[in-house]
XYZ file of C-alpha atoms in Angstrom:
424
model
C -114.777 -19.238 -66.710
C -111.954 -20.854 -64.711
C -114.348 -23.499 -63.334
C -115.646 -24.178 -66.843
C -112.119 -24.675 -68.145
C -111.268 -27.097 -65.338
C -114.490 -29.060 -65.841
C -114.032 -29.142 -69.624
C -110.425 -30.281 -69.228
C -111.384 -33.092 -66.836
C -114.243 -34.197 -69.070
C -112.000 -34.170 -72.113
C -109.456 -36.302 -70.275
C -112.133 -38.801 -69.262
C -113.491 -38.935 -72.803
C -110.005 -39.399 -74.211
C -109.453 -42.338 -71.853
C -112.691 -43.964 -72.991
C -111.858 -43.413 -76.653
C -108.353 -44.791 -76.137
C -109.775 -47.899 -74.446
C -112.266 -48.539 -77.232
C -109.527 -47.977 -79.810
C -107.303 -50.456 -77.961
C -110.044 -53.099 -78.011
C -110.719 -52.542 -81.701
C -107.011 -52.673 -82.547
C -106.449 -55.855 -80.531
C -109.487 -57.502 -82.103
C -108.328 -56.608 -85.613
C -104.766 -57.738 -84.871
C -105.861 -61.130 -83.556
C -108.163 -61.741 -86.500
C -105.623 -60.547 -89.068
C -102.932 -62.974 -87.884
C -105.234 -65.872 -86.996
C -103.509 -68.178 -89.490
C -100.085 -67.354 -88.022
C -101.321 -67.801 -84.460
C -102.855 -71.191 -85.170
C -99.455 -72.793 -85.320
C -96.939 -70.155 -84.442
C -96.634 -70.469 -80.668
C -95.128 -73.098 -78.415
C -98.655 -73.966 -77.373
C -99.198 -75.143 -80.962
C -96.965 -78.182 -80.333
C -97.269 -78.596 -76.579
C -101.059 -78.890 -76.308
C -101.500 -81.610 -78.980
C -98.613 -83.612 -77.470
C -100.085 -83.459 -73.961
C -103.504 -84.351 -75.338
C -102.090 -87.378 -77.192
C -100.117 -88.463 -74.127
C -103.103 -88.270 -71.774
C -105.814 -89.419 -74.165
C -104.193 -92.112 -76.314
C -101.115 -93.335 -74.431
C -101.573 -93.158 -70.669
C -105.082 -94.748 -70.438
C -103.958 -97.711 -72.553
C -100.762 -98.494 -70.652
C -100.472 -101.445 -68.294
C -97.834 -100.073 -65.946
C -97.060 -103.424 -64.353
C -96.450 -105.093 -67.725
C -94.283 -102.150 -68.812
C -92.306 -102.415 -65.576
C -91.471 -106.105 -66.043
C -90.658 -105.621 -69.728
C -88.094 -103.003 -68.775
C -86.676 -105.273 -66.073
C -86.191 -108.043 -68.643
C -84.663 -105.647 -71.167
C -82.309 -104.038 -68.664
C -79.873 -106.975 -68.896
C -79.312 -106.960 -72.685
C -79.349 -103.150 -72.803
C -76.684 -102.832 -70.104
C -74.291 -104.755 -72.350
C -74.612 -102.076 -75.029
C -73.881 -99.131 -72.744
C -73.319 -98.379 -69.080
C -75.886 -95.580 -69.330
C -78.756 -97.824 -70.368
C -79.074 -99.631 -67.039
C -79.538 -96.484 -64.860
C -81.920 -94.965 -67.396
C -84.008 -98.127 -67.607
C -84.013 -98.475 -63.813
C -85.240 -94.888 -63.439
C -88.001 -95.378 -66.010
C -89.021 -98.707 -64.468
C -89.178 -97.072 -61.056
C -91.468 -94.351 -62.390
C -93.781 -96.964 -63.903
C -93.803 -98.880 -60.628
C -94.858 -95.717 -58.791
C -97.550 -94.933 -61.371
C -99.004 -98.423 -60.967
C -99.623 -97.760 -57.257
C -101.442 -94.446 -57.710
C -104.824 -94.150 -56.014
C -107.268 -91.285 -55.807
C -105.772 -88.733 -53.382
C -107.732 -87.230 -50.520
C -109.339 -83.806 -50.691
C -106.627 -81.142 -50.308
C -106.697 -78.969 -47.200
C -106.757 -75.888 -49.424
C -110.331 -76.720 -50.477
C -112.250 -77.137 -47.190
C -115.625 -78.824 -46.899
C -118.523 -76.398 -47.135
C -119.641 -75.251 -43.696
C -123.113 -74.268 -44.830
C -125.750 -76.917 -45.346
C -126.737 -77.450 -48.963
C -128.421 -80.432 -50.567
C -127.010 -81.487 -53.925
C -129.536 -83.753 -55.617
C -128.271 -85.848 -58.520
C -131.037 -87.297 -60.687
C -130.837 -90.022 -63.278
C -128.991 -89.289 -66.497
C -130.888 -88.789 -69.752
C -129.123 -88.813 -73.105
C -129.976 -85.750 -75.171
C -127.855 -86.033 -78.352
C -128.410 -88.573 -81.066
C -125.893 -91.408 -81.026
C -123.601 -90.520 -83.921
C -120.490 -92.777 -83.783
C -118.247 -90.216 -85.477
C -119.414 -87.343 -83.225
C -119.040 -88.509 -79.645
C -117.724 -85.269 -78.139
C -120.858 -83.567 -76.794
C -119.993 -80.662 -74.518
C -120.239 -76.898 -73.927
C -123.829 -77.309 -72.757
C -126.336 -74.535 -72.006
C -129.796 -75.216 -70.533
C -132.780 -72.940 -69.945
C -136.582 -72.823 -69.834
C -138.472 -70.765 -72.423
C -142.266 -70.556 -72.698
C -142.731 -73.737 -70.712
C -140.208 -75.848 -72.636
C -136.726 -76.967 -71.678
C -134.104 -75.940 -74.210
C -130.557 -77.260 -74.402
C -127.793 -76.089 -76.747
C -124.483 -77.894 -77.060
C -121.415 -78.481 -79.194
C -121.188 -81.789 -81.056
C -117.884 -82.875 -82.592
C -115.421 -85.706 -83.059
C -112.970 -84.358 -80.460
C -112.691 -81.721 -77.762
C -109.923 -80.029 -79.725
C -110.914 -77.584 -82.503
C -112.325 -79.453 -85.496
C -114.103 -78.578 -88.740
C -116.647 -81.296 -87.919
C -117.994 -79.307 -84.984
C -121.588 -78.157 -85.010
C -124.046 -76.430 -82.700
C -127.185 -78.398 -81.844
C -130.352 -77.107 -80.166
C -132.887 -79.543 -78.709
C -136.083 -79.013 -76.714
C -138.310 -81.043 -74.423
C -141.382 -80.654 -72.247
C -140.514 -83.472 -69.832
C -136.679 -83.650 -69.702
C -136.797 -87.227 -71.023
C -137.775 -87.015 -74.687
C -135.734 -84.503 -76.649
C -136.323 -83.255 -80.183
C -133.497 -81.763 -82.231
C -134.710 -78.362 -83.411
C -131.717 -76.695 -85.055
C -128.236 -77.643 -86.261
C -125.591 -75.211 -87.491
C -122.139 -75.741 -88.987
C -119.896 -73.494 -91.071
C -116.614 -75.393 -91.468
C -115.021 -73.843 -88.374
C -114.881 -75.142 -84.845
C -117.930 -73.960 -82.882
C -118.338 -73.922 -79.096
C -119.364 -72.197 -75.822
C -123.146 -71.963 -76.173
C -124.942 -69.353 -74.038
C -128.755 -69.205 -73.813
C -130.669 -66.226 -72.391
C -134.013 -64.470 -72.815
C -134.191 -60.843 -73.905
C -137.272 -58.789 -74.828
C -139.408 -61.892 -75.264
C -136.939 -63.720 -77.534
C -134.700 -66.659 -76.724
C -131.151 -65.834 -77.772
C -128.244 -68.196 -78.358
C -124.615 -67.066 -78.435
C -121.660 -69.164 -79.586
C -118.304 -68.473 -81.216
C -116.064 -69.996 -83.843
C -112.410 -71.007 -83.735
C -109.902 -71.873 -86.416
C -110.405 -75.631 -87.066
C -106.838 -76.629 -86.200
C -106.031 -79.077 -83.402
C -102.977 -77.189 -82.183
C -104.578 -73.998 -80.857
C -107.636 -72.314 -79.374
C -108.025 -69.090 -81.358
C -111.491 -67.470 -81.264
C -112.530 -65.963 -84.594
C -116.086 -64.602 -84.514
C -119.129 -64.527 -82.227
C -122.567 -65.491 -83.553
C -126.112 -64.941 -82.311
C -129.370 -66.610 -83.338
C -132.850 -66.054 -81.892
C -136.125 -67.938 -81.597
C -139.691 -67.135 -80.617
C -140.852 -70.719 -80.100
C -137.669 -72.865 -79.522
C -138.310 -74.631 -82.861
C -137.562 -72.006 -85.502
C -134.236 -70.166 -85.338
C -132.963 -67.211 -87.329
C -129.824 -67.311 -89.431
C -126.857 -66.492 -87.164
C -125.511 -62.947 -87.275
C -122.061 -61.770 -86.208
C -121.945 -59.853 -82.932
C -119.317 -58.545 -80.492
C -115.678 -58.149 -81.515
C -113.663 -60.463 -83.697
C -111.521 -62.702 -81.518
C -113.722 -62.154 -78.455
C -114.768 -65.161 -76.351
C -118.008 -64.612 -74.376
C -118.007 -66.877 -71.320
C -121.037 -65.806 -69.272
C -124.251 -63.914 -70.045
C -126.891 -63.148 -67.408
C -130.049 -61.024 -67.365
C -130.901 -58.931 -64.303
C -133.723 -56.379 -64.053
C -134.106 -56.243 -67.826
C -130.401 -55.606 -68.462
C -128.184 -58.211 -70.144
C -124.653 -58.517 -68.725
C -121.751 -60.237 -70.495
C -118.307 -61.337 -69.297
C -115.819 -62.213 -72.022
C -112.108 -62.206 -72.749
C -109.994 -60.981 -75.632
C -106.334 -61.727 -76.306
C -103.788 -64.485 -76.883
C -104.561 -67.183 -74.344
C -101.281 -69.045 -73.619
C -99.529 -66.529 -75.853
C -97.043 -63.744 -75.171
C -99.528 -60.880 -74.835
C -101.920 -60.094 -72.019
C -105.570 -61.096 -71.903
C -108.288 -58.498 -71.406
C -111.402 -59.416 -69.420
C -114.430 -57.401 -70.555
C -117.679 -56.732 -68.691
C -120.466 -55.118 -70.711
C -124.213 -54.525 -70.716
C -126.982 -54.478 -73.311
C -130.715 -53.869 -73.582
C -131.240 -55.802 -76.816
C -128.660 -58.610 -76.531
C -126.876 -57.414 -79.678
C -125.146 -54.091 -79.016
C -122.934 -53.806 -75.944
C -121.583 -50.929 -73.862
C -119.360 -50.590 -70.767
C -120.782 -51.039 -67.270
C -120.147 -48.601 -64.459
C -118.600 -45.181 -64.101
C -115.223 -45.691 -65.798
C -116.634 -45.839 -69.312
C -114.300 -48.747 -70.103
C -115.286 -52.331 -70.888
C -111.955 -53.636 -69.526
C -112.149 -54.830 -65.908
C -108.891 -56.824 -65.841
C -105.574 -57.189 -67.691
C -103.274 -60.195 -67.296
C -103.549 -63.954 -67.689
C -107.146 -64.694 -66.670
C -109.770 -66.189 -68.965
C -113.052 -68.072 -68.487
C -114.700 -65.627 -66.077
C -118.077 -66.429 -64.524
C -120.049 -63.894 -62.471
C -123.152 -63.747 -60.294
C -125.094 -61.134 -58.360
C -125.564 -61.418 -54.615
C -128.911 -60.929 -52.889
C -127.855 -57.317 -52.199
C -127.081 -56.644 -55.863
C -123.283 -56.708 -55.607
C -121.220 -58.742 -58.074
C -118.836 -61.628 -57.440
C -116.805 -63.332 -60.145
C -114.279 -66.128 -60.525
C -111.683 -66.471 -63.277
C -109.267 -69.182 -64.371
C -105.731 -67.824 -64.036
C -103.985 -70.358 -66.267
C -101.628 -67.893 -67.943
C -100.638 -66.312 -64.634
C -100.100 -62.710 -63.570
C -98.445 -60.777 -60.747
C -100.756 -62.501 -58.237
C -99.616 -65.996 -59.254
C -101.344 -68.894 -61.016
C -104.578 -70.769 -60.363
C -107.826 -68.876 -59.787
C -108.707 -65.261 -59.101
C -111.793 -63.930 -57.307
C -113.387 -60.557 -58.052
C -115.852 -58.272 -56.297
C -117.753 -55.185 -57.457
C -120.193 -53.071 -55.470
C -123.672 -52.503 -56.901
C -122.822 -48.793 -56.851
C -120.253 -49.379 -59.618
C -120.491 -52.843 -61.193
C -117.720 -51.977 -63.641
C -115.075 -51.504 -60.934
C -113.728 -54.973 -60.119
C -111.310 -55.602 -57.256
C -109.350 -58.843 -56.908
C -107.323 -60.802 -54.365
C -103.734 -59.810 -53.656
C -102.732 -63.435 -54.334
C -104.434 -65.915 -56.629
C -105.992 -69.032 -55.136
C -103.409 -71.728 -56.057
C -106.053 -74.227 -57.228
C -107.616 -74.181 -60.695
C -111.402 -74.315 -61.027
C -111.716 -74.817 -64.767
C -114.868 -74.064 -66.773
C -116.482 -72.195 -63.854
C -120.201 -71.487 -63.650
C -121.617 -69.438 -60.778
C -125.279 -69.561 -59.745
C -127.220 -68.194 -56.800
C -129.227 -70.488 -54.549
C -131.489 -69.464 -51.670
C -128.603 -68.818 -49.287
C -125.350 -69.251 -51.205
C -123.371 -68.537 -54.330
C -122.797 -71.969 -55.868
C -119.878 -72.809 -58.161
C -119.882 -75.659 -60.666
C -116.368 -76.403 -61.925
C -113.715 -79.045 -62.415
C -111.969 -80.542 -59.427
C -108.248 -81.244 -59.139
C -106.590 -82.395 -55.925
C -103.256 -80.692 -56.570
C -102.549 -76.949 -56.737
C -101.911 -75.525 -60.187
C -98.865 -73.464 -59.233
C -96.385 -76.340 -58.921
C -93.400 -74.848 -60.745
C -90.794 -73.085 -58.548
C -91.453 -69.360 -58.346
C -87.758 -68.587 -58.915
C -88.071 -69.782 -62.515
C -88.641 -67.159 -65.226
C -92.341 -66.419 -65.638
C -92.769 -68.119 -69.034
C -91.026 -71.256 -67.744
C -93.405 -71.314 -64.777
C -96.315 -71.095 -67.191
C -95.002 -73.971 -69.312
C -94.174 -76.329 -66.433
C -97.428 -75.626 -64.603
C -99.311 -76.591 -67.747
C -97.276 -79.765 -68.338
C -97.488 -81.000 -64.740
C -101.177 -80.184 -64.376
C -101.988 -81.978 -67.632
C -100.679 -85.236 -66.158
C -102.907 -85.109 -63.059
C -106.364 -86.634 -62.691
C -109.407 -84.369 -62.641
C -113.131 -84.678 -62.093
C -115.932 -82.229 -61.284
C -117.495 -80.855 -58.117
C -120.079 -78.488 -56.685
C -118.640 -75.747 -54.481
C -119.866 -72.897 -52.329
C -118.284 -69.453 -52.704
C -118.127 -67.741 -49.324
C -119.133 -64.051 -48.951
C -116.439 -61.564 -50.083
C -116.017 -60.384 -46.495
C -114.488 -63.803 -45.712
C -112.041 -63.956 -48.630
C -109.098 -62.200 -47.023
C -106.129 -61.246 -49.205
C -105.416 -64.689 -50.667
C -108.858 -66.319 -50.755
C -107.949 -69.112 -48.330
C -111.082 -71.188 -47.793
C -113.159 -68.944 -50.064
C -114.035 -71.891 -52.332
C -115.422 -74.819 -50.325
């Protein structure tokens, strides 16, 4: 009887923890969706992001720094007559423009070493998939797969990368990778993005989610799923997952569908929850592992990609833009195949940001496709208050050049405590 009481008490505690976690997720989802209109313009991000976008997209690329420099030199004389403060200010601004005009592409930072393992990266010729629509030139968020012998691509088509009510999801297919036929187009007046294609129980499934169509925020609203049996005919989208959830990666392994997503106020005041769940039908999801909880991380990380090693263990990488107690930049995760729901992370975040990460397994390596920036993300002094660090890191990083790269993720045994050299 005593043993039964102890076992019942422990089980009840475990069940209570699971129920509390699920209640927390439901409450957070409902809260985010209920105040979506307030969140669309209520945070500092609502003004900061559009300003940085305008500065980098419309102003900086169209400036001739040398012409601006000489114009300021000419104006410095007349302006100095008006006030003694004008001359130093103009000289400082002219000096900045002179420095900008000499910028060249910096060398690869020492914090991202060259890959030590041999891997051939073959780049073929480019083929245009979308139709040339002058008003919809932002074609991104691409997913590609093969289904029943045909190549299938799904992507977001819009007038801008920022949330827009002109956004739509397009699905095209091909049997030769050169000639593409548009099979399905969906729009509902919201911004739509982040397509994910995967096969489950003989059906091709497509996930994507909607955002409020306002340029000053990224606020996920609802997740949609559509299916096809032949790549040409698609069902009407149905709502899946939680409101406000943002699925980032879906993979199928041994008949089980795994999903990594995040839920919370990205660049807001609250924490972000990273969720890792499994499904057998691609529609209903449940926690992975022994804890009974879908939450594998709390903090500032979003955009989490994962992959399974040859031994069946899990590795994951997440963009740590909002920051947490480990710093800013990128965080790496590991989970043993014995408990895929128990994620461990580095003691310190990798200081570089690998935006929009996608992990894939090759014959001998875990390969990462992501953006490439030469400078670390954590540039603000650590003695500043946390929210000021977050703001200044975002502002400084927005002004730096970026491209894309293919990386190798070293085995977890080589990561150490801070991930030095883990991404090559």
